[in-house]
Tab-separated table of C-alpha atoms in Angstrom:
chain	number	residue	atom	x	y	z
S	1	MET	CA	94.930	97.858	107.222
S	2	ARG	CA	95.705	97.511	110.953
S	3	SER	CA	99.198	98.303	111.476
S	4	LEU	CA	106.797	81.509	96.562
S	5	ARG	CA	114.900	71.119	90.958
S	6	THR	CA	118.579	69.230	87.805
S	7	GLY	CA	118.623	66.095	87.117
S	8	LEU	CA	116.132	64.128	89.207
S	9	PRO	CA	116.715	60.304	89.744
S	10	ALA	CA	114.690	57.963	87.185
S	11	GLY	CA	111.477	57.231	88.861
S	12	LEU	CA	111.602	59.934	91.508
S	13	SER	CA	108.019	61.380	91.932
S	14	ILE	CA	106.927	64.688	91.391
S	15	GLY	CA	103.773	65.616	93.378
S	16	LEU	CA	101.336	66.763	90.944
S	17	SER	CA	99.006	69.713	91.183
S	18	THR	CA	95.446	68.501	91.935
S	19	GLY	CA	92.593	70.557	91.275
S	20	LEU	CA	93.874	72.828	88.963
S	21	SER	CA	93.420	73.946	85.349
S	22	LEU	CA	96.478	74.969	83.180
S	23	ALA	CA	98.213	76.982	80.370
S	24	VAL	CA	97.999	74.976	76.985
S	25	ALA	CA	100.601	76.169	74.724
S	26	LEU	CA	103.950	74.356	73.144
S	27	VAL	CA	107.498	75.536	73.515
S	28	THR	CA	109.617	75.200	70.657
S	29	GLY	CA	112.693	76.357	69.362
S	30	THR	CA	115.542	77.310	71.222
S	31	ALA	CA	114.371	79.802	73.862
S	32	LEU	CA	112.224	78.968	76.484
S	33	LEU	CA	108.426	80.708	76.391
S	34	PHE	CA	108.001	82.723	79.598
S	35	THR	CA	104.401	83.448	80.270
S	36	ALA	CA	102.183	84.240	83.006
S	37	PRO	CA	102.985	81.843	85.982
S	38	ALA	CA	101.868	78.519	85.013
S	39	ALA	CA	100.298	77.802	88.361
S	40	HIS	CA	97.015	78.152	87.092
S	41	ALA	CA	97.220	80.002	83.909
S	42	ALA	CA	94.088	78.536	82.010
S	43	ASP	CA	92.063	78.772	84.793
S	44	THR	CA	89.745	82.018	84.037
S	45	PRO	CA	91.219	85.331	86.044
S	46	LEU	CA	89.452	86.317	88.622
S	47	ARG	CA	89.300	89.403	87.828
S	48	ASP	CA	87.468	88.420	84.466
S	49	LEU	CA	85.253	86.406	86.759
S	50	ALA	CA	84.329	89.361	89.183
S	51	ALA	CA	83.877	91.539	86.039
S	52	ALA	CA	80.893	88.937	85.065
S	53	LYS	CA	79.265	89.373	88.229
S	54	GLY	CA	79.910	93.417	87.866
S	55	LYS	CA	82.169	93.061	90.894
S	56	VAL	CA	86.051	94.571	91.446
S	57	ILE	CA	88.869	91.953	92.917
S	58	GLY	CA	91.722	93.772	94.442
S	59	THR	CA	94.868	92.983	96.266
S	60	ALA	CA	96.934	95.338	98.548
S	61	VAL	CA	100.495	95.518	97.028
S	62	THR	CA	104.118	96.247	98.096
S	63	GLY	CA	105.142	98.665	95.258
S	64	SER	CA	108.997	97.108	95.208
S	65	LYS	CA	107.678	93.695	95.023
S	66	LEU	CA	105.476	94.466	91.502
S	67	THR	CA	108.314	92.400	89.330
S	68	GLY	CA	108.607	89.035	88.105
S	69	THR	CA	106.269	85.809	89.241
S	70	TYR	CA	104.535	89.222	92.176
S	71	GLY	CA	103.656	91.769	89.357
S	72	ASP	CA	102.468	88.930	86.736
S	73	LEU	CA	99.823	87.993	89.388
S	74	ALA	CA	99.065	90.857	91.116
S	75	GLY	CA	98.322	92.617	87.277
S	76	GLY	CA	96.995	89.407	85.830
S	77	GLN	CA	94.698	88.359	87.994
S	78	PHE	CA	93.234	91.125	89.969
S	79	SER	CA	91.647	94.180	88.719
S	80	SER	CA	92.222	97.372	91.344
S	81	LEU	CA	95.305	97.659	93.795
S	82	THR	CA	95.476	98.934	97.310
S	83	PRO	CA	98.780	100.623	98.679
S	84	GLY	CA	99.611	98.518	101.642
S	85	ASN	CA	101.417	101.615	102.891
S	86	ALA	CA	102.737	103.715	100.273
S	87	MET	CA	99.739	106.505	100.544
S	88	LYS	CA	100.029	106.404	104.259
S	89	TRP	CA	100.581	109.965	105.914
S	90	GLY	CA	103.890	108.805	107.481
S	91	THR	CA	105.291	107.702	104.072
S	92	VAL	CA	103.942	110.388	101.642
S	93	GLU	CA	104.809	113.138	104.330
S	94	PRO	CA	107.407	111.976	106.624
S	95	THR	CA	108.619	116.000	107.168
S	96	GLN	CA	106.329	118.448	107.048
S	97	GLY	CA	105.888	119.921	103.517
S	98	THR	CA	108.042	117.804	102.286
S	99	PHE	CA	106.393	114.852	100.147
S	100	ASN	CA	107.837	111.569	98.874
S	101	TRP	CA	105.652	110.386	96.117
S	102	THR	CA	107.399	107.459	94.799
S	103	GLU	CA	106.033	104.353	95.442
S	104	ALA	CA	102.499	105.400	95.266
S	105	ASP	CA	103.462	106.885	92.245
S	106	GLN	CA	105.105	103.503	91.518
S	107	ILE	CA	101.647	101.738	92.143
S	108	VAL	CA	99.664	104.375	90.455
S	109	ALA	CA	101.452	103.687	87.175
S	110	PHE	CA	101.462	100.141	87.287
S	111	ALA	CA	97.783	100.196	87.937
S	112	GLN	CA	97.391	101.726	84.797
S	113	ALA	CA	99.676	100.041	82.803
S	114	HIS	CA	97.047	97.025	83.633
S	115	ASN	CA	93.912	98.521	82.811
S	116	GLN	CA	93.172	98.401	86.896
S	117	GLN	CA	91.418	100.792	89.349
S	118	VAL	CA	93.597	101.924	92.426
S	119	ARG	CA	92.196	101.954	95.785
S	120	GLY	CA	93.341	105.042	97.935
S	121	HIS	CA	94.654	103.928	101.619
S	122	THR	CA	94.603	105.711	103.952
S	123	LEU	CA	94.215	109.567	104.330
S	124	VAL	CA	92.773	109.901	108.505
S	125	TRP	CA	93.967	107.482	110.226
S	126	HIS	CA	95.373	107.074	114.033
S	127	SER	CA	98.311	105.206	113.113
S	128	GLN	CA	101.413	105.331	110.779
S	129	ASN	CA	101.538	108.895	111.132
S	130	PRO	CA	104.666	110.972	110.816
S	131	SER	CA	106.415	112.089	114.151
S	132	TRP	CA	106.133	115.644	113.611
S	133	LEU	CA	102.433	115.523	113.685
S	134	THR	CA	102.037	113.482	116.638
S	135	ASN	CA	104.504	115.381	118.479
S	136	GLY	CA	103.935	118.725	117.617
S	137	THR	CA	101.655	120.848	119.692
S	138	TRP	CA	98.299	121.855	117.595
S	139	THR	CA	95.285	124.504	118.151
S	140	SER	CA	92.168	123.186	116.406
S	141	ALA	CA	92.508	125.663	113.962
S	142	GLN	CA	96.184	124.563	113.379
S	143	LEU	CA	95.446	120.863	113.230
S	144	SER	CA	92.433	121.914	110.805
S	145	SER	CA	94.420	123.227	108.720
S	146	LEU	CA	97.089	120.786	108.508
S	147	LEU	CA	94.705	117.676	107.804
S	148	GLN	CA	92.925	119.810	105.063
S	149	ASN	CA	96.233	120.328	103.012
S	150	HIS	CA	97.428	116.672	103.657
S	151	ILE	CA	94.284	115.523	102.257
S	152	SER	CA	93.845	118.392	99.286
S	153	THR	CA	97.827	117.756	98.229
S	154	GLU	CA	97.576	114.148	97.969
S	155	VAL	CA	94.254	113.644	96.769
S	156	GLY	CA	94.540	116.456	94.136
S	157	ARG	CA	97.990	115.001	93.108
S	158	TYR	CA	96.158	111.480	91.731
S	159	LYS	CA	93.111	113.592	90.824
S	160	GLY	CA	90.805	111.306	88.079
S	161	ARG	CA	93.328	108.283	88.493
S	162	ILE	CA	92.151	106.914	91.986
S	163	ALA	CA	88.791	105.241	91.735
S	164	ALA	CA	88.403	105.153	95.639
S	165	TRP	CA	89.525	106.723	98.569
S	166	ASP	CA	89.369	105.340	102.396
S	167	VAL	CA	89.098	108.824	103.726
S	168	VAL	CA	88.642	107.884	107.452
S	169	ASN	CA	90.201	104.590	108.766
S	170	GLU	CA	89.195	103.306	112.089
S	171	PRO	CA	87.375	106.023	113.698
S	172	PHE	CA	85.538	103.709	115.864
S	173	ASN	CA	86.037	101.887	119.582
S	174	GLU	CA	84.397	97.850	119.791
S	175	ASP	CA	81.495	99.238	121.784
S	176	GLY	CA	81.014	102.139	118.994
S	177	THR	CA	82.559	105.195	120.846
S	178	TYR	CA	84.954	106.919	119.145
S	179	ARG	CA	88.543	106.623	119.036
S	180	SER	CA	90.469	108.898	121.119
S	181	THR	CA	92.712	109.924	118.414
S	182	LEU	CA	94.781	112.944	117.372
S	183	TRP	CA	92.054	113.806	115.134
S	184	TYR	CA	88.945	113.302	117.753
S	185	ASN	CA	90.150	115.051	120.515
S	186	GLY	CA	91.639	117.787	118.363
S	187	LEU	CA	88.797	118.233	116.201
S	188	GLY	CA	85.627	116.463	117.548
S	189	SER	CA	84.015	114.139	115.739
S	190	ASP	CA	83.221	116.851	112.920
S	191	TYR	CA	86.866	115.656	111.754
S	192	ILE	CA	85.172	112.810	109.497
S	193	ALA	CA	82.730	115.388	107.441
S	194	ASN	CA	85.525	117.669	107.243
S	195	ALA	CA	87.807	115.222	105.652
S	196	LEU	CA	85.144	113.951	103.373
S	197	THR	CA	83.929	117.263	102.091
S	198	TRP	CA	87.764	118.125	101.377
S	199	ALA	CA	88.230	115.176	99.405
S	200	HIS	CA	85.540	115.434	97.660
S	201	ALA	CA	86.393	119.242	96.990
S	202	ALA	CA	89.757	117.675	95.731
S	203	ASP	CA	88.649	115.036	93.181
S	204	PRO	CA	84.752	115.183	92.308
S	205	ASP	CA	84.712	111.902	90.756
S	206	ALA	CA	86.672	109.488	93.521
S	207	LYS	CA	84.270	107.500	95.636
S	208	LEU	CA	84.652	108.291	99.173
S	209	TYR	CA	84.630	105.871	101.938
S	210	ILE	CA	84.761	105.086	106.030
S	211	ASN	CA	86.679	101.681	106.685
S	212	ASP	CA	87.095	100.026	109.453
S	213	TYR	CA	87.650	96.172	111.248
S	214	ASN	CA	85.567	94.442	113.584
S	215	VAL	CA	82.484	95.956	111.513
S	216	GLU	CA	81.837	92.692	109.573
S	217	GLY	CA	78.750	91.874	111.302
S	218	VAL	CA	76.045	92.949	112.680
S	219	ASN	CA	77.290	94.354	116.090
S	220	ALA	CA	77.617	97.639	117.878
S	221	LYS	CA	80.784	98.893	116.335
S	222	SER	CA	79.193	98.408	113.215
S	223	THR	CA	75.770	99.961	114.204
S	224	ALA	CA	77.984	102.887	115.110
S	225	LEU	CA	78.887	103.211	111.617
S	226	TYR	CA	76.049	102.669	110.379
S	227	ASN	CA	74.277	105.524	112.501
S	228	LEU	CA	77.421	107.613	110.851
S	229	VAL	CA	76.940	106.953	107.554
S	230	LYS	CA	72.697	107.387	108.086
S	231	SER	CA	73.335	111.109	109.387
S	232	LEU	CA	76.182	112.114	107.274
S	233	LYS	CA	73.994	111.348	104.148
S	234	ALA	CA	70.973	113.457	105.691
S	235	ALA	CA	73.608	115.983	106.158
S	236	GLY	CA	74.538	116.005	102.470
S	237	VAL	CA	77.999	115.345	103.227
S	238	PRO	CA	79.795	113.216	100.631
S	239	ILE	CA	79.929	109.759	101.755
S	240	ASP	CA	79.920	107.140	98.680
S	241	GLY	CA	80.984	103.778	100.773
S	242	VAL	CA	81.819	101.984	103.402
S	243	GLY	CA	84.819	99.555	104.029
S	244	LEU	CA	84.302	96.332	105.696
S	245	GLN	CA	88.284	95.466	106.637
S	246	ALA	CA	87.465	91.730	107.315
S	247	HIS	CA	90.664	90.904	109.385
S	248	LEU	CA	89.103	87.335	110.320
S	249	VAL	CA	90.129	84.292	111.777
S	250	LEU	CA	89.595	80.759	110.238
S	251	GLY	CA	85.670	79.380	110.833
S	252	GLN	CA	85.012	82.947	112.057
S	253	VAL	CA	83.110	84.381	109.334
S	254	PRO	CA	80.155	86.262	110.839
S	255	SER	CA	77.028	84.569	110.106
S	256	THR	CA	75.277	88.075	109.703
S	257	LEU	CA	77.925	89.224	107.013
S	258	GLN	CA	75.613	89.562	104.133
S	259	GLN	CA	72.740	91.153	106.187
S	260	ASN	CA	75.005	93.747	107.559
S	261	ILE	CA	75.899	94.395	103.531
S	262	GLN	CA	72.846	95.012	102.638
S	263	ARG	CA	71.875	97.049	105.520
S	264	PHE	CA	74.573	99.519	104.366
S	265	ALA	CA	73.497	99.150	100.583
S	266	ASP	CA	70.287	100.074	101.547
S	267	LEU	CA	71.385	103.696	103.201
S	268	GLY	CA	72.399	104.441	99.300
S	269	VAL	CA	76.289	103.501	99.475
S	270	ASP	CA	78.481	101.027	98.278
S	271	VAL	CA	79.767	98.420	100.263
S	272	ALA	CA	83.621	96.892	99.933
S	273	VAL	CA	85.629	94.351	101.945
S	274	THR	CA	88.685	96.251	101.655
S	275	GLU	CA	91.163	94.073	103.451
S	276	LEU	CA	90.240	90.143	103.424
S	277	ASP	CA	92.685	88.009	105.284
S	278	ILE	CA	91.496	84.958	107.191
S	279	ARG	CA	94.342	83.567	109.389
S	280	MET	CA	94.957	80.049	110.916
S	281	ALA	CA	97.037	78.968	113.657
S	282	LEU	CA	100.419	77.361	112.283
S	283	PRO	CA	101.064	75.089	111.198
S	284	SER	CA	98.471	74.766	108.266
S	285	ASP	CA	97.060	71.745	107.299
S	286	SER	CA	94.484	69.974	104.875
S	287	THR	CA	91.865	70.439	107.122
S	288	LYS	CA	92.250	74.298	107.736
S	289	LEU	CA	92.794	75.191	104.279
S	290	ALA	CA	89.367	73.571	103.480
S	291	GLN	CA	87.514	75.718	105.936
S	292	GLN	CA	89.984	78.767	104.529
S	293	LYS	CA	88.835	78.059	101.440
S	294	ALA	CA	85.060	77.569	102.559
S	295	ASP	CA	85.485	80.829	104.608
S	296	PHE	CA	87.155	83.079	101.489
S	297	LYS	CA	84.203	81.635	99.430
S	298	SER	CA	81.490	82.534	102.213
S	299	VAL	CA	82.568	86.029	102.511
S	300	VAL	CA	83.023	86.811	98.625
S	301	ALA	CA	79.434	84.830	97.563
S	302	ALA	CA	78.277	87.393	100.475
S	303	CYS	CA	79.454	90.858	98.424
S	304	VAL	CA	78.418	89.217	94.947
S	305	ALA	CA	74.789	88.276	96.302
S	306	VAL	CA	74.223	92.392	96.966
S	307	SER	CA	74.454	94.568	94.035
S	308	ARG	CA	75.867	97.419	96.040
S	309	CYS	CA	78.713	95.649	97.278
S	310	VAL	CA	81.467	96.207	94.415
S	311	ASN	CA	84.751	95.279	95.549
S	312	VAL	CA	86.564	92.643	97.434
S	313	THR	CA	90.161	93.190	98.115
S	314	VAL	CA	92.350	90.637	99.832
S	315	TRP	CA	95.250	92.312	102.274
S	316	GLY	CA	98.565	90.658	99.915
S	317	PHE	CA	97.392	87.825	98.180
S	318	THR	CA	100.808	85.730	99.219
S	319	ASP	CA	101.538	84.487	102.169
S	320	SER	CA	104.835	85.854	101.618
S	321	ASP	CA	103.534	89.258	101.434
S	322	SER	CA	101.083	88.886	104.725
S	323	TRP	CA	101.018	91.393	108.031
S	324	VAL	CA	99.606	88.924	109.563
S	325	ASP	CA	102.511	86.566	110.729
S	326	SER	CA	104.663	89.319	112.615
S	327	THR	CA	101.207	91.029	113.946
S	328	PHE	CA	99.878	87.591	115.525
S	329	PRO	CA	102.380	85.367	116.879
S	330	GLY	CA	101.795	81.760	115.572
S	331	TYR	CA	98.993	82.801	112.861
S	332	GLY	CA	99.437	82.907	109.305
S	333	ALA	CA	99.097	81.489	106.564
S	334	ALA	CA	96.196	84.113	105.927
S	335	THR	CA	96.124	84.775	101.994
S	336	PRO	CA	95.014	82.919	98.471
S	337	TYR	CA	98.695	82.014	97.820
S	338	ASP	CA	101.393	80.359	99.301
S	339	ALA	CA	104.975	81.986	99.854
S	340	ASN	CA	105.540	80.472	96.637
S	341	TYR	CA	102.755	82.040	94.391
S	342	ALA	CA	101.144	78.803	94.368
S	343	PRO	CA	96.993	79.157	94.891
S	344	LYS	CA	95.745	77.592	97.856
S	345	PRO	CA	92.325	75.977	97.927
S	346	ALA	CA	91.198	79.533	99.548
S	347	TYR	CA	91.614	80.719	95.814
S	348	TYR	CA	89.572	78.668	94.262
S	349	GLY	CA	87.115	79.447	96.931
S	350	ILE	CA	86.950	82.789	95.596
S	351	SER	CA	86.812	81.701	92.028
S	352	GLU	CA	83.702	79.749	93.133
S	353	ALA	CA	82.031	82.287	94.514
S	354	LEU	CA	82.624	84.622	91.451
S	355	GLY	CA	81.021	81.897	89.331
S	356	GLY	CA	84.281	80.042	88.411
S	357	THR	CA	84.885	75.846	88.025
S	358	THR	CA	87.611	73.793	90.027
S	359	THR	CA	88.640	70.281	88.802
S	360	THR	CA	87.929	67.756	91.100
S	361	PRO	CA	91.335	66.323	92.450
S	362	PRO	CA	92.087	62.918	91.864
S	363	PRO	CA	92.832	60.387	94.857
S	364	THR	CA	96.239	61.411	96.570
S	365	GLY	CA	99.098	59.230	94.704
S	366	ALA	CA	96.662	57.828	91.911
S	367	CYS	CA	98.700	60.387	89.512
S	368	THR	CA	102.336	60.422	89.484
S	369	ALA	CA	105.322	62.173	87.913
S	370	ALA	CA	108.610	60.797	87.166
S	371	TYR	CA	111.566	62.957	86.240
S	372	GLY	CA	114.779	61.674	84.539
S	373	VAL	CA	118.033	62.647	83.508
S	374	SER	CA	118.224	61.149	79.813
S	375	SER	CA	122.050	62.638	78.777
S	376	GLN	CA	124.068	65.053	80.812
S	377	TRP	CA	127.438	67.061	79.551
S	378	ASN	CA	129.901	69.634	80.797
S	379	THR	CA	127.509	72.494	80.710
S	380	GLY	CA	123.879	71.132	80.519
S	381	PHE	CA	121.434	68.315	80.651
S	382	THR	CA	118.395	66.879	78.883
S	383	GLY	CA	115.548	65.581	80.935
S	384	GLN	CA	112.379	63.744	80.519
S	385	VAL	CA	109.158	63.703	82.996
S	386	THR	CA	106.349	61.618	82.711
S	387	ILE	CA	103.280	61.795	84.317
S	388	SER	CA	101.421	58.307	85.183
S	389	CYS	CA	97.439	57.772	86.000
S	390	SER	CA	96.323	54.630	87.686
S	391	GLY	CA	93.055	54.527	89.521
S	392	ALA	CA	92.007	58.248	88.050
S	393	SER	CA	92.581	60.202	85.011
S	394	LEU	CA	93.373	63.696	84.231
S	395	SER	CA	91.982	66.464	81.751
S	396	SER	CA	95.295	68.838	82.746
S	397	TRP	CA	97.815	68.627	84.872
S	398	ARG	CA	101.447	71.044	86.148
S	399	VAL	CA	104.479	69.666	87.821
S	400	SER	CA	107.031	71.373	89.891
S	401	TRP	CA	110.235	71.405	91.480
S	402	THR	CA	113.139	73.797	92.669
S	403	TYR	CA	116.596	73.614	91.220
S	404	GLY	CA	119.345	73.481	94.099
S	405	ALA	CA	122.318	74.703	92.011
S	406	GLY	CA	121.735	77.391	89.301
S	407	GLN	CA	120.148	75.217	86.924
S	408	GLN	CA	118.539	77.304	84.261
S	409	ILE	CA	115.993	75.490	81.770
S	410	THR	CA	116.972	76.522	77.873
S	411	GLN	CA	113.968	74.396	76.291
S	412	ALA	CA	111.131	72.823	76.764
S	413	TRP	CA	108.834	70.268	74.642
S	414	ASN	CA	105.341	69.107	75.129
S	415	ALA	CA	104.846	71.109	77.797
S	416	VAL	CA	105.051	74.856	78.748
S	417	CYS	CA	107.623	75.584	81.404
S	418	THR	CA	107.988	78.204	83.447
S	419	GLN	CA	111.248	79.039	85.722
S	420	SER	CA	111.179	82.228	88.408
S	421	GLY	CA	114.494	82.172	90.148
S	422	ALA	CA	115.079	78.210	91.100
S	423	ALA	CA	111.551	77.749	90.850
S	424	VAL	CA	110.230	75.736	87.757
S	425	SER	CA	106.652	74.821	86.785
S	426	CYS	CA	105.360	72.758	83.658
S	427	ALA	CA	101.837	72.509	82.406
S	428	ASN	CA	100.184	70.416	79.536
S	429	ALA	CA	100.399	71.578	75.907
S	430	SER	CA	97.035	72.222	74.057
S	431	TYR	CA	97.301	68.628	73.156
S	432	ASN	CA	98.626	66.133	75.916
S	433	GLY	CA	96.238	67.315	79.239
S	434	THR	CA	94.291	64.129	79.219
S	435	VAL	CA	95.969	61.345	81.252
S	436	ALA	CA	93.556	58.510	81.249
S	437	ASN	CA	93.133	56.325	83.986
S	438	GLY	CA	96.273	53.814	83.111
S	439	SER	CA	98.258	55.332	80.608
S	440	SER	CA	100.856	58.402	80.784
S	441	VAL	CA	102.310	61.287	78.973
S	442	SER	CA	105.793	62.991	78.721
S	443	PHE	CA	107.828	65.942	77.901
S	444	GLY	CA	111.360	66.949	77.711
S	445	LEU	CA	113.446	69.708	78.377
S	446	ASN	CA	117.268	70.893	77.906
S	447	ALA	CA	118.543	73.278	80.697
S	448	SER	CA	122.177	74.434	81.685
S	449	TRP	CA	123.959	73.524	85.146
S	450	SER	CA	127.377	74.753	86.553
S	451	GLY	CA	129.722	72.526	89.067
S	452	SER	CA	126.790	70.356	90.237
S	453	ASN	CA	123.413	69.044	89.226
S	454	PRO	CA	121.731	68.080	92.985
S	455	VAL	CA	118.403	66.292	93.691
S	456	PRO	CA	116.163	69.010	94.457
S	457	THR	CA	113.499	68.746	97.349
S	458	VAL	CA	110.035	68.166	95.200
S	459	THR	CA	106.976	69.223	96.543
S	460	LEU	CA	103.048	69.569	95.236
S	461	GLY	CA	102.440	71.985	92.380
């Protein structure tokens, strides 16, 4: 990397999620059934679609967030995790000789519990290094020893538990010359071969990558990377793959992306799209989101088309966990999920590129949901939601809202409802997903409240 709504007045419309296939199950009894996020629970998970294509689909994650909806999506949708910052030098060795593995261990344990790979990121980089290292005065021999010790220690700790390492990150300038860094200035270009050799010695089974940005299409920088990999292969240096970061701008997927992936594959190495996000000028709108869907689909399809493109990893799957907004002022909305963990069109672009299908959404306003409160008492209330269609039909449905005063659903019937904090999402049961043109279906719920029962702000999906 370059450095996610109480009694509503009867008749109030709740926007219907469109283009989504949803969970099918019935909640009964006295307790609410909590499942994986219902935003698209009946869609085939991305990890299963990818596996059917012989690919791995991954996401960068923040260890402290791997709970609740964030954890459910990270574990359920993706087959690989990349620690966003937890394995970088400044995090794991902030003081010379003193290591902090807390977050890295947490992510590796989560991945193991969810049958996921881990992509180690990153061992040698010019950025996010500790001050003791960058401010030190080192001879070449000392610097080489520090680098070897760091690589051996970190890779050795996770031997057998990391599928691939981004060993060397961002070694090139835009013109294809070597970037002036602590490593290049102190050790010359040999630091790359040495780093790969030391990593291989520490874990011979891990796949070893060189990773860079702006190398997605054929250009001077990617050609320099190509020539480096070719020379490393010829010299017998252990190099298994090339990582194309793919921090892209809306509408600017390189036309030579697939060609570039193929030429690296033809060198006999694997290729991974390692840090995919596609940023847009804010605010987002339907046109930009449609273009973003097309762009994500294009990138993933290019990988699918080349047998040795083995992994596509998004750099954070939700806009609430993206680096883009703080790094590129005025830009954002760069990931497949919005800040409320709802899948954006981009999610379906990825799904479609992996062979998934998307339901054609009904015309705007043709299907609506109305939420009414049928009864209310001092500690709770009963609500009913009716989904109606006029001018379209549905094969599945979901409605969502956000409670405004701590209300908590305790029971639901004729739908699957999930609640994360104040956010509620309810999807059809197995027998009532179909809403024919001119007809309606309803479901009910009980919920607790205390003090007030205000009208929430209602949003789509």
